[in-house]
Amino acid sequence: MAPPRQRAAPDAADGDRPTATVWPGTPQPLGARFRTGPDGRTGTNFALWAAGAESVELCLFDADGTETRAPLTELTHEVWHGFVPGVLPGQRYGYRVGGRWDPWTGARWNPAKLLLDPYARAVDGEFELVPEVYGHVRDWPETQVADTVRDNRDSAPLVPKGVVVDDDDDWEDDRRPKTPWSDSVIYELHVRGFTQRHPGIPPQLRGTYAGLAHPAAIEHLTGLGVTAVELLPVHQFAHEDHLERRGLRNYWGYNSIGYFAPHAAYSSSGTRGEQVGEFKRMVKALHAAGIEVILDVVYNHTAEGGQGGPTLSLRGIDNRGYYRLGADPRGYADYTGCGNTLSVVQPNVLRLITDSLRYWVTEMGVDGFRFDLAAALARSMHDVDMLSPFLAVIAQDPVLRRVKLIAEPWDVGAGGYQVGAFPPLWTEWNDRFRDTVRDFWRGATCDVRDLGYRLSGSSDLYDWGGRRPYASVNYVTAHDGFTLRDLVSHNGKHNAANGEDGRDGTDDNRSWNCGAEGETDDPEVLALRSRQLRNLMTTLLLSTGVPMLVAGDEMGRTQGGNNNAYCQDNETSWVDWSLLDDPRWRGLRDLTARLVALRRAHPVLRRGGFFSGVASAPEGLQDVAWFEPGGREMTDADWFARSSTLGMFLSGRDIPQRDARGEPVVDDSFLLVVHSGHLPVDFVLPGGRWAEGYEPVLDTAAEEPWPADGGPVPAGQQVTVAARSVRLYRVRDVRAAESPGRR
């Protein structure tokens, strides 16, 4: 027998409350906007999209928590709105939205729950996921229908509030770096984790936006030469109930609940709007140092979770209007693995997302976005669709089409893996690069076919529709998974601290511990690990495409083998700056910086177009050529033969590009030799038309790989490449005397 359609827990008494004066106001823009109203009176206009609601009350909170309610009676095109005179910046507020309680049809309105404004620009306080913040009775004895029983207890004392913010910041002195994609080097970092242990940052600023803006933090970034920071989520987020029960917190922040608000916990100056100004000052400081700011954004789901989750914002405003519901409307279509999926095919949801994106660009100064589980956003009704409303809106938006757009090109639903499929304008995290490079250096591949594609920009994935090599964001590690040091120190994950009995985190790590699991004193193992770190970093930074580093990898940061440290807001995840006191790790940092500088100095290493394999002029060389260890150009049969060695010749005089004045781009030529075998290999340096000699530039077999060895080596000479190492040579060009000067 089905339960009755209207059941409720006992209602708490609600005494008389003061009300506020509300003028009609305007339905645009959405959110809370401080301005001058009728008769010159200052105040705030409030506007909330809530299409199916029957009532909306604006709730204003004094410093002591006293609540004043202001019913919004104006309804224009599904937007409830009103202007409240006298409401100034710093005012805390929320909404109570009334309507039908009918979970069987997806209707979950409950005015007992204070809701966060989706357009709130600042948030004060944190969510406590106690029973009162759930729209249903969480501990109802009949658990199978608990989500259908409305909880009438007031949640207001237990949830954070939105804050009215004054939009008075002046951006006239800000200069965006506008780094071309082909010149970009991305550095993924966590605001808190990057700054929390930095000795050069004052203690009161550690873990904050101001800490990242501090000269000590910026000095490290500029010293590496990176051109952009990609910040793990800084939208206001909530901590999951299952983590709080285990005494843990959501550290990464992929649990958004406020798409306009900088996460308040990262503010050193306050949470009544001060976090907004602090974030803007951080962006300005990074821009002044020539560093762009890219945000990792989570528009695919929210912190409200599945049908048993709390009612914090969208669920209580219009559950059916914001979320994709399941075949049984009590539940949700979950393409994210997080319990819910935003219904991006709905115009109001598209508007929420694009309004948020434009806000962060135009008013907060950011330069681009990395979209978490972007395939979920690209779904039309069910399937991933590269003509979906979301992608179409982004493509035509005059603001958004000009910023950097990075897709995580997959989700957890059927057909969700879409690497190489996103349209022009988009770049993508290239996990094929990650997997191929890891497999090559751990000796898990039998030939070099896939490595050739990854070194040269992954044309097999991206050479279509006018896309360029920089459509591939190359990475070996990311926040999710092993750090670079752990990748060469562990064969398996060690996630016991997460409290999930090893069920969390991937088992497909493609790692190799080099002979000992975890920390060791064995000098041979340590030497091999150091070499493997140099190999991985060198491969990443010398490959065509856009390289992405992860904070701390350049100095040997370890998570002790935890490959899913999303809930470790502690020294497991924070960057350990004391590592730079160790010559071994300082050497890795110096290698990274010199590789970035080499890449910046040589356009042949950061091409804007794919290689053709043919000469750009009759007398020229191929723009790229591949060699087997005998110094002979590879044939089709060579690509399919067993091999752990590959030579890649990059012609700097055959780059099909022109500079800003229309002149040919001319550079040095290089020979890159990668060898993952466990024994040394003899390699013949190509002669004849290719070169008259080679100058050693780098050898990862050496603890100090710069310079690799002595003077130039004649073309045609056989050199011994050490086991598991990379050699880079600058070519002495046989055409140098008769070719135009280098530019």
Tab-separated table of C-alpha atoms in Angstrom, residues 11 68 134-135 160 199 281 325 363 366 505 514 561 564 645 656 720 730:
chain	number	residue	atom	x	y	z
A	11	ASP	CA	5.304	21.253	13.406
A	68	THR	CA	12.673	39.600	9.835
A	134	TYR	CA	16.658	18.123	5.727
A	135	GLY	CA	13.349	18.800	4.024
A	160	PRO	CA	24.592	29.824	6.532
A	199	PRO	CA	57.032	29.668	6.022
A	281	ARG	CA	42.870	41.486	-4.734
A	325	LEU	CA	14.714	13.687	-11.997
A	363	GLU	CA	33.443	41.206	-11.905
A	366	VAL	CA	39.230	35.358	-13.707
A	505	GLY	CA	40.166	5.772	-5.202
A	514	CYS	CA	60.798	0.937	-8.381
A	561	GLY	CA	50.237	6.663	-1.184
A	564	ASN	CA	42.003	9.984	-3.174
A	645	THR	CA	63.192	3.617	-27.494
A	656	PRO	CA	54.468	26.502	-40.486
A	720	THR	CA	74.908	5.064	-25.244
A	730	ARG	CA	70.255	20.780	-29.884
